[in-house]
mmCIF file with all atom_site columns, C-alpha atoms in Angstrom:
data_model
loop_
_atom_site.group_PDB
_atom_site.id
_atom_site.type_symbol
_atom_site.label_atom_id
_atom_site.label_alt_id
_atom_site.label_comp_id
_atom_site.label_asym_id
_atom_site.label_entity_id
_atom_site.label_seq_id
_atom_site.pdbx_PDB_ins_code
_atom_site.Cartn_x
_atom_site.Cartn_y
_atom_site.Cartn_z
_atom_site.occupancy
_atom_site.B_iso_or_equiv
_atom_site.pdbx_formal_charge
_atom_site.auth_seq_id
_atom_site.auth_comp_id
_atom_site.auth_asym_id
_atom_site.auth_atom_id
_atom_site.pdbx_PDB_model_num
ATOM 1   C CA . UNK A 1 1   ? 90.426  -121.269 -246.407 1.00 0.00 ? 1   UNK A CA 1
ATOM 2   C CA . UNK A 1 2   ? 89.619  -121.137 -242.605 1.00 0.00 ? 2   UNK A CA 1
ATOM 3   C CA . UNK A 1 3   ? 88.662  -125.119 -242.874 1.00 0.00 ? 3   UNK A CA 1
ATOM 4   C CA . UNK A 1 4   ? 92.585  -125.446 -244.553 1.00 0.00 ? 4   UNK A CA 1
ATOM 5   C CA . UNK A 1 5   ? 94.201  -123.613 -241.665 1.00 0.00 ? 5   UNK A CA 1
ATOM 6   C CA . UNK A 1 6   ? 91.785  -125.744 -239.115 1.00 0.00 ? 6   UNK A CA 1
ATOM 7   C CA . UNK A 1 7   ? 92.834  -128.819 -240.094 1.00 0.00 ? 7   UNK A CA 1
ATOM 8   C CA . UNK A 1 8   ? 96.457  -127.881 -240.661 1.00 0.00 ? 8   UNK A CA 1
ATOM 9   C CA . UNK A 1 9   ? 96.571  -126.625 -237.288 1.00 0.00 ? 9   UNK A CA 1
ATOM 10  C CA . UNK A 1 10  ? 95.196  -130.178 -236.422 1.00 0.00 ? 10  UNK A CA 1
ATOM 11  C CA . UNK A 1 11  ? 98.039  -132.071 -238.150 1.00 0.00 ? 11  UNK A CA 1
ATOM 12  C CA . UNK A 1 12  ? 100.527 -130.260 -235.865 1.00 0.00 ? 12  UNK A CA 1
ATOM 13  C CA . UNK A 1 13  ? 99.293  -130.943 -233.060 1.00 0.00 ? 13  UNK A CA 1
ATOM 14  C CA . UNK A 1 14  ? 98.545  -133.880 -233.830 1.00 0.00 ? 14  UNK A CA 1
ATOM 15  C CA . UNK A 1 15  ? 102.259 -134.626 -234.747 1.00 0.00 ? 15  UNK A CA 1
ATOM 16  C CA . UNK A 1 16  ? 103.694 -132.629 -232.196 1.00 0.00 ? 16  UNK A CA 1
ATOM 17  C CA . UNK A 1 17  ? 101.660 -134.911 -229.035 1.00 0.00 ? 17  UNK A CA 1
ATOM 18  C CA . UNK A 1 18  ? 103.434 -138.564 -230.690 1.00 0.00 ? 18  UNK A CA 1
ATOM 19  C CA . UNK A 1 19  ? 106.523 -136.714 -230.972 1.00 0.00 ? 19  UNK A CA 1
ATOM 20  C CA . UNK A 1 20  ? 106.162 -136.340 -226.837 1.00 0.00 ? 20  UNK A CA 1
ATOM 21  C CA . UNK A 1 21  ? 105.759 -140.192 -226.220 1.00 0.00 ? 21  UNK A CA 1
ATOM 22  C CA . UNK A 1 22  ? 108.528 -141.497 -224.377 1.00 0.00 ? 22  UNK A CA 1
ATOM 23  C CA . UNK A 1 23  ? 110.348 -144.292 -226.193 1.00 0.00 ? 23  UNK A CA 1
ATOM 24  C CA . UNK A 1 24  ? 112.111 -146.108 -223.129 1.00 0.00 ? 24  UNK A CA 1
ATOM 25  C CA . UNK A 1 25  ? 115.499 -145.292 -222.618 1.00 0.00 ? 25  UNK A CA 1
ATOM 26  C CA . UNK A 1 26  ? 118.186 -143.833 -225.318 1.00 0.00 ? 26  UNK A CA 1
ATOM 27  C CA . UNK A 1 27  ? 121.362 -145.224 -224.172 1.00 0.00 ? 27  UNK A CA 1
ATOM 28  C CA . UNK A 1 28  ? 121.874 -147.115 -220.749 1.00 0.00 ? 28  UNK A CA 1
ATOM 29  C CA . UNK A 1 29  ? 124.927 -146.025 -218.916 1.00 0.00 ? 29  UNK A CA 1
ATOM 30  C CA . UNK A 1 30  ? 124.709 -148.152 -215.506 1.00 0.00 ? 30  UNK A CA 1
ATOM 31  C CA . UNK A 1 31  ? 122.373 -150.747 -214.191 1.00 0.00 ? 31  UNK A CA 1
ATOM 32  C CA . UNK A 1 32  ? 121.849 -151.220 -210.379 1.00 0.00 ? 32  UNK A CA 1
ATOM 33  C CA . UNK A 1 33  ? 119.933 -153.682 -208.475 1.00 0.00 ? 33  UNK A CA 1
ATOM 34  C CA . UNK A 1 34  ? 119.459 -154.038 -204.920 1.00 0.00 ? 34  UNK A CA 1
ATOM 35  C CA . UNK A 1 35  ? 117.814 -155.106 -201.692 1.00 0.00 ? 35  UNK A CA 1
ATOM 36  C CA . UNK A 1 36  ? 117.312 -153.590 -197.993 1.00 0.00 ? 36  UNK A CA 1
ATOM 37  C CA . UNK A 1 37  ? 115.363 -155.256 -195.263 1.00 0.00 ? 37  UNK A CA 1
ATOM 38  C CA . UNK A 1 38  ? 114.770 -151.905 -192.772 1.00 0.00 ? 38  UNK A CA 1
ATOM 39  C CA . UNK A 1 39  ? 114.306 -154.260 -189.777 1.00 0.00 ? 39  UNK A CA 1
ATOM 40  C CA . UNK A 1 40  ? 117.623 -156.424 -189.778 1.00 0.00 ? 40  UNK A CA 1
ATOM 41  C CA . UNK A 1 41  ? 120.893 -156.852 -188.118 1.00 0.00 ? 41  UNK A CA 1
ATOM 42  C CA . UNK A 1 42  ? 123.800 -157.069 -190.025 1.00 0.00 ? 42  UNK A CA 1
ATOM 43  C CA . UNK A 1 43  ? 124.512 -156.507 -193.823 1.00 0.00 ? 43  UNK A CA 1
ATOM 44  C CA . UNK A 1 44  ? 120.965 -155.995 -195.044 1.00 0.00 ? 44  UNK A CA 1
ATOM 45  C CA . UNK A 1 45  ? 121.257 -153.286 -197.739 1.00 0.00 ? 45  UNK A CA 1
ATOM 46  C CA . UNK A 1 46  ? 122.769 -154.602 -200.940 1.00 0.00 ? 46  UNK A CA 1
ATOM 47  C CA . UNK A 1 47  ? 123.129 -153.117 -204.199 1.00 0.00 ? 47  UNK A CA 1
ATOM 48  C CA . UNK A 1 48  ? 124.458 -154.623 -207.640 1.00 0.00 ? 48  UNK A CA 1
ATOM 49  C CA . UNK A 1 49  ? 126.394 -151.855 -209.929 1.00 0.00 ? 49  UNK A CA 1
ATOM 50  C CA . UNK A 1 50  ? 127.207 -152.700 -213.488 1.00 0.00 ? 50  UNK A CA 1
ATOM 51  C CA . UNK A 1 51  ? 128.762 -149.820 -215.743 1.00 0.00 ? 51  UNK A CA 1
ATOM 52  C CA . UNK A 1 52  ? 130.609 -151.271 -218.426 1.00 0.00 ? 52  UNK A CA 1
ATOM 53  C CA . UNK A 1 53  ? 131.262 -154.629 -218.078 1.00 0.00 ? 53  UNK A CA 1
ATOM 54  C CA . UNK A 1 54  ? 132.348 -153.591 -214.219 1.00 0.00 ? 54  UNK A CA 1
ATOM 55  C CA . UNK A 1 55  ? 130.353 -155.075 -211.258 1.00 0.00 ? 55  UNK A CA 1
ATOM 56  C CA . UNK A 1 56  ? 130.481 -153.608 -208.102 1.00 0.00 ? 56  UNK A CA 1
ATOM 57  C CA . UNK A 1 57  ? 128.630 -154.853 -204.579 1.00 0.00 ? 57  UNK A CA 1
ATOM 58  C CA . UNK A 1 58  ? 128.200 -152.561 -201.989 1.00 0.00 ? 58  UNK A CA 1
ATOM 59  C CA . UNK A 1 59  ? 126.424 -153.831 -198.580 1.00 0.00 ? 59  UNK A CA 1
ATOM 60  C CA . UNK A 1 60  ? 125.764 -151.726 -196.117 1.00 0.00 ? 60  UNK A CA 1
ATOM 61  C CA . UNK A 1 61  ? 124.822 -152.689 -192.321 1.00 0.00 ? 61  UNK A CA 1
ATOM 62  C CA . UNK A 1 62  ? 122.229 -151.817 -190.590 1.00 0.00 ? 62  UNK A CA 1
ATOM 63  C CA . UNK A 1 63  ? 122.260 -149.221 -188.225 1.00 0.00 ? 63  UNK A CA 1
ATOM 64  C CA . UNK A 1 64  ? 125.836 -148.150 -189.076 1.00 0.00 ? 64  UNK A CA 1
ATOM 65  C CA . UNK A 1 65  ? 126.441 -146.567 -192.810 1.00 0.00 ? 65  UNK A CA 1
ATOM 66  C CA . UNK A 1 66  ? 130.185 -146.208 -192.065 1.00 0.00 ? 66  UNK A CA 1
ATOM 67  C CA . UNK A 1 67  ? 130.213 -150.396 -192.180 1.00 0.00 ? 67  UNK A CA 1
ATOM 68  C CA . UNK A 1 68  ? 130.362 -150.736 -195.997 1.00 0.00 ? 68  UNK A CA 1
ATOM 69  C CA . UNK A 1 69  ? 131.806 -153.556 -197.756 1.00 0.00 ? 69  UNK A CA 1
ATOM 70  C CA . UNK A 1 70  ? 132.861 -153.386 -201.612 1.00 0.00 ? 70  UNK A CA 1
ATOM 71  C CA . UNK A 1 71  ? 133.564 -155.868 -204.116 1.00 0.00 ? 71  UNK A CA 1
ATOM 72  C CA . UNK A 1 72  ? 134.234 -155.697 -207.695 1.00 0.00 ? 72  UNK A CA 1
ATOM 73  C CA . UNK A 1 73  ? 134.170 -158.082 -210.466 1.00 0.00 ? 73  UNK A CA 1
ATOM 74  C CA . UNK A 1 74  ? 133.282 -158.222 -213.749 1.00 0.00 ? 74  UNK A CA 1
ATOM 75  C CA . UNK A 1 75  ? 130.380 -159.753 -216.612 1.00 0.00 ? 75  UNK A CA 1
ATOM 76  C CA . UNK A 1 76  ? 130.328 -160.346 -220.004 1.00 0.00 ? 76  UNK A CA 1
ATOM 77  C CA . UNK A 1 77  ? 129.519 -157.369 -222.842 1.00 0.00 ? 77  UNK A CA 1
ATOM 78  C CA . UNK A 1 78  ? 127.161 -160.028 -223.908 1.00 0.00 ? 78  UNK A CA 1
ATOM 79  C CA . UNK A 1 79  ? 125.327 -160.622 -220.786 1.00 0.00 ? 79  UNK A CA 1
ATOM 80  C CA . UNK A 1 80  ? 125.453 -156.978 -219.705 1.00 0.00 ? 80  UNK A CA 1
ATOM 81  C CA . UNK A 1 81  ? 123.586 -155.582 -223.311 1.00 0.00 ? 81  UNK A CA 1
ATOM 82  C CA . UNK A 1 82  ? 121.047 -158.510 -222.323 1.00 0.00 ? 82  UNK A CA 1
ATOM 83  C CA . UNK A 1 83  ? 120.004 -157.274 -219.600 1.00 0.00 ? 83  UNK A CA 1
ATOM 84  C CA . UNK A 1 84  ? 119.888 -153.338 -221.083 1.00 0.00 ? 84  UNK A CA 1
ATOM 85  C CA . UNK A 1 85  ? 118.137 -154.864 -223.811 1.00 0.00 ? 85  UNK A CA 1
ATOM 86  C CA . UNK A 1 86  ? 115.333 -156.095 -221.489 1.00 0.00 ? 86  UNK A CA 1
ATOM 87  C CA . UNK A 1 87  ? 115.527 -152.832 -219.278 1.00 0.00 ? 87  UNK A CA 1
ATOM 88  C CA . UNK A 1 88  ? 114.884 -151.012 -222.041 1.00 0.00 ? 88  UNK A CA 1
ATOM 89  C CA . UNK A 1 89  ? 111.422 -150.982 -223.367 1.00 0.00 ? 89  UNK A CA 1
ATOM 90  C CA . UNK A 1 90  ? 108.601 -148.706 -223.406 1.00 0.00 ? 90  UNK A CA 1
ATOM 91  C CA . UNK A 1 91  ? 106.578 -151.223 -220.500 1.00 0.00 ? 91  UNK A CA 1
ATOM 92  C CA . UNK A 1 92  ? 109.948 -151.268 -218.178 1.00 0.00 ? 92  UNK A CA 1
ATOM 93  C CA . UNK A 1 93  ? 109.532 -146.668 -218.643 1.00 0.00 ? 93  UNK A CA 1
ATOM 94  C CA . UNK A 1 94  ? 106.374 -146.805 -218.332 1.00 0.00 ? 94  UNK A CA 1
ATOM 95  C CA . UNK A 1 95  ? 106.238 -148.219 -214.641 1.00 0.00 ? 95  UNK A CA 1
ATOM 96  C CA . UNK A 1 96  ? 105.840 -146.112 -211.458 1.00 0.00 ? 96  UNK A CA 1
ATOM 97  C CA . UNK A 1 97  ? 108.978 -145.322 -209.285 1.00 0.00 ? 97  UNK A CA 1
ATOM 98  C CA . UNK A 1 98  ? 107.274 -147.175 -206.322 1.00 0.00 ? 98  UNK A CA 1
ATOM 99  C CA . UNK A 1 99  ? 104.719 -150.441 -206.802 1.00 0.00 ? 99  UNK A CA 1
ATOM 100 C CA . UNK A 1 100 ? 103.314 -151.715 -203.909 1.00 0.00 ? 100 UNK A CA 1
ATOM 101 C CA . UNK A 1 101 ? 104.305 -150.801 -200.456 1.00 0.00 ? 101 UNK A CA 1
ATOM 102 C CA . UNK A 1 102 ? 108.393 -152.163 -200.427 1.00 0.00 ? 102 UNK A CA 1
ATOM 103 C CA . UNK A 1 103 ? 109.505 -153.220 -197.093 1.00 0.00 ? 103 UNK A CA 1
ATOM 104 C CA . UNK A 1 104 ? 106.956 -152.955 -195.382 1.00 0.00 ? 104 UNK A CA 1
ATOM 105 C CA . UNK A 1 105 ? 106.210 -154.972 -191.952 1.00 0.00 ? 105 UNK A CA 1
ATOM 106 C CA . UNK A 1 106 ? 109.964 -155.579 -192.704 1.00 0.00 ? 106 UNK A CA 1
ATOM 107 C CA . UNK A 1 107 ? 108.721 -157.578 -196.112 1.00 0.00 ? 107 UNK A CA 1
ATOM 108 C CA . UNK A 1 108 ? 112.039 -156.294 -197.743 1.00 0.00 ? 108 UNK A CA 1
ATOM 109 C CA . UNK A 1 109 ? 112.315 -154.029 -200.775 1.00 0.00 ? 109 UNK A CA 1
ATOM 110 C CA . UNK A 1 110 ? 113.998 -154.499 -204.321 1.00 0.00 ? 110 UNK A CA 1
ATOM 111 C CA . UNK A 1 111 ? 115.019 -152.086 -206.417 1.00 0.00 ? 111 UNK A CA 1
ATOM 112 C CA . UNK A 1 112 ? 116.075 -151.278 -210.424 1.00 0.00 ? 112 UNK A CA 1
ATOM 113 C CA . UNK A 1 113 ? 118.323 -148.068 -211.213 1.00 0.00 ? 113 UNK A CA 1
ATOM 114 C CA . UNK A 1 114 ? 118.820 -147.188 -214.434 1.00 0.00 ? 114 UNK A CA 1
ATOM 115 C CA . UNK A 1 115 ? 121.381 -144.246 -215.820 1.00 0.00 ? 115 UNK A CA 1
ATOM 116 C CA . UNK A 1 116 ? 120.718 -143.183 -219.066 1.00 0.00 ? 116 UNK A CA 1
ATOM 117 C CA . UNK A 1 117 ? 122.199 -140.009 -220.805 1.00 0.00 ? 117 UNK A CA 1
ATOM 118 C CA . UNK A 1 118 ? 122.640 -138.317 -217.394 1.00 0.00 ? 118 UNK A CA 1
ATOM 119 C CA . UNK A 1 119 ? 119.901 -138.936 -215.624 1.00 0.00 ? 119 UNK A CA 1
ATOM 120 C CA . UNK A 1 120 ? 118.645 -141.465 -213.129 1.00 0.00 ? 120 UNK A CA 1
ATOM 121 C CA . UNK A 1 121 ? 115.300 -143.873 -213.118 1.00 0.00 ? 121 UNK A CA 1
ATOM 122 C CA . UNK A 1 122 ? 114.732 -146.001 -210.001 1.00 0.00 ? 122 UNK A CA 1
ATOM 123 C CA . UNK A 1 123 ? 111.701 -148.216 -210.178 1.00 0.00 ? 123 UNK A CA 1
ATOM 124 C CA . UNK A 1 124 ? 111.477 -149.491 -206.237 1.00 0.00 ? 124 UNK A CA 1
ATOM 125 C CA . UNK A 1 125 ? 109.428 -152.686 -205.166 1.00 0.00 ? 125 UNK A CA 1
ATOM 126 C CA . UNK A 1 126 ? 108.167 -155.292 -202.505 1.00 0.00 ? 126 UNK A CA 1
ATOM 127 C CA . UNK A 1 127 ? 110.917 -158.326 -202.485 1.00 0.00 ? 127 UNK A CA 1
ATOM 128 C CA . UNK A 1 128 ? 109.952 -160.881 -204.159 1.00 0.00 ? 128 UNK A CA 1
ATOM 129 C CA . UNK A 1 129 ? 107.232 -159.252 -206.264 1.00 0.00 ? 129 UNK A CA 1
ATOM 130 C CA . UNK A 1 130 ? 109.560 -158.027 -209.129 1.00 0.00 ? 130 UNK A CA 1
ATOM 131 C CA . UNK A 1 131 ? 106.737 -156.216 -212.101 1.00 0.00 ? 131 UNK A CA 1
ATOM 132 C CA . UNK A 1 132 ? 106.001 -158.569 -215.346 1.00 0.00 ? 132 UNK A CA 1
ATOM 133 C CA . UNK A 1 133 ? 108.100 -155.810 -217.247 1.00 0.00 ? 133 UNK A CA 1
ATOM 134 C CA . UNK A 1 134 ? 110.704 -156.307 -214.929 1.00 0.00 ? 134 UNK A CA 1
ATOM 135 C CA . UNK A 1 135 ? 111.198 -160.418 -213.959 1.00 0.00 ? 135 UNK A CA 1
ATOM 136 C CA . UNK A 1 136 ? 113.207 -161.086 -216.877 1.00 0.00 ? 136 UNK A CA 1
ATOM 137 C CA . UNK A 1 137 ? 115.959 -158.663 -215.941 1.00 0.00 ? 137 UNK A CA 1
ATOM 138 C CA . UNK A 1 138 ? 115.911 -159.093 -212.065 1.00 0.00 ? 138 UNK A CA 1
ATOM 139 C CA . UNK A 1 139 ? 116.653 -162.418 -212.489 1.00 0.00 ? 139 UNK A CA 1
ATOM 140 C CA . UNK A 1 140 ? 119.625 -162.262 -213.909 1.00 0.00 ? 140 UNK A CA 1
ATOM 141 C CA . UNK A 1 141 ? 120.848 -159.237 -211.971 1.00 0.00 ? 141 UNK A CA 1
ATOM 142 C CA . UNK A 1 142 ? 119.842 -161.687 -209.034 1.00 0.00 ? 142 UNK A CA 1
ATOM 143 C CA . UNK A 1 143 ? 122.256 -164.181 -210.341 1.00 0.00 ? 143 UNK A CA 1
ATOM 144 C CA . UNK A 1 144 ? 125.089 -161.808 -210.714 1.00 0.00 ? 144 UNK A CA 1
ATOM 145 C CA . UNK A 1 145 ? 124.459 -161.004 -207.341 1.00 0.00 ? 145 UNK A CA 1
ATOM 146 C CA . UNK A 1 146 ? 124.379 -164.224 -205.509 1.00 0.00 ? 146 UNK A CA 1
ATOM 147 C CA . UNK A 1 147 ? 128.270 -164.480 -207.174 1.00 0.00 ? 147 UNK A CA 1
ATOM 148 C CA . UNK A 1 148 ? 129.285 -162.050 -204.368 1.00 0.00 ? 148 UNK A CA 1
ATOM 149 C CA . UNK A 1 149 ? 127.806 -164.354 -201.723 1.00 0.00 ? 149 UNK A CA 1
ATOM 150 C CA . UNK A 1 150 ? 131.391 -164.304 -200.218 1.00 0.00 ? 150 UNK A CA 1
ATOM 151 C CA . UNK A 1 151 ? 132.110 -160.397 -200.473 1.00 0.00 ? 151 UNK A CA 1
ATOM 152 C CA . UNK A 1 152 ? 133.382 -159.620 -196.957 1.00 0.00 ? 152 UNK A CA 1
#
């Protein structure tokens, strides 16, 4: 009997750990993407919003928060569930908030944020050095983002 209730107990807990493994992210509200270089003059913090199939670009200057810039646009339903559909896997949840050392020495930084059922998951990096789990996704939000090239 006490060999029954041992490896009953087992099976629970066994069952109970897998039931803790996180599956990547339930439902993506908003994507973000951007990029900051901390020694720059000018417009040097950037950052991509996509909620819906609404893009917004925000740049910031340097040195002077109040001197924001906005621009909004829009993208494809199709393009924008690519690019959840690539953000969310187990390897993109599974990565640190911070890789490397971003913008550093003025190297720049990158960023992915992520909204999902209320809460928020920024994975930060070095520019130019997106993660393998990650390349896929930053190029295209990339590309979105060179469309605002003009936003002044």
């Amino acid at each position: 009997m006490k060999k029954i209730l041992t490896i009953a107990v087992a099976f629970v807990l066994v069952l109970s750990l897998g039931a803790c493994k996180k599956k990547g992210f339930e439902n993506v509200d908003s994507i973000s993407y951007g990029t900051s270089f901390g020694m720059c003059a000018g417009y040097c913090h950037n950052e991509l919003s996509i909620s819906g199939n609404k893009t917004t670009m925000t740049r910031q200057q340097n040195g002077n928060p109040t001197a924001t810039k906005k621009c909004n646009s829009s993208v494809s339903e199709s393009e924008v569930n690519e690019i959840k559909k690539l953000l969310n896997t187990n390897a993109v949840y599974k990565l640190p908030k911070v890789i490397g050392c971003p913008d550093c020495a003025d190297g720049g930084a990158e960023w992915v944020k992520i909204k999902s059922n209320g809460k928020e998951y920024e994975i930060a990096f070095e520019y130019g050095h997106a993660p393998e789990a990650l390349k896929v996704a930053v190029d295209k939000l990339k590309a979105i983002s060179e469309t605002f090239k003009d936003c002044k």
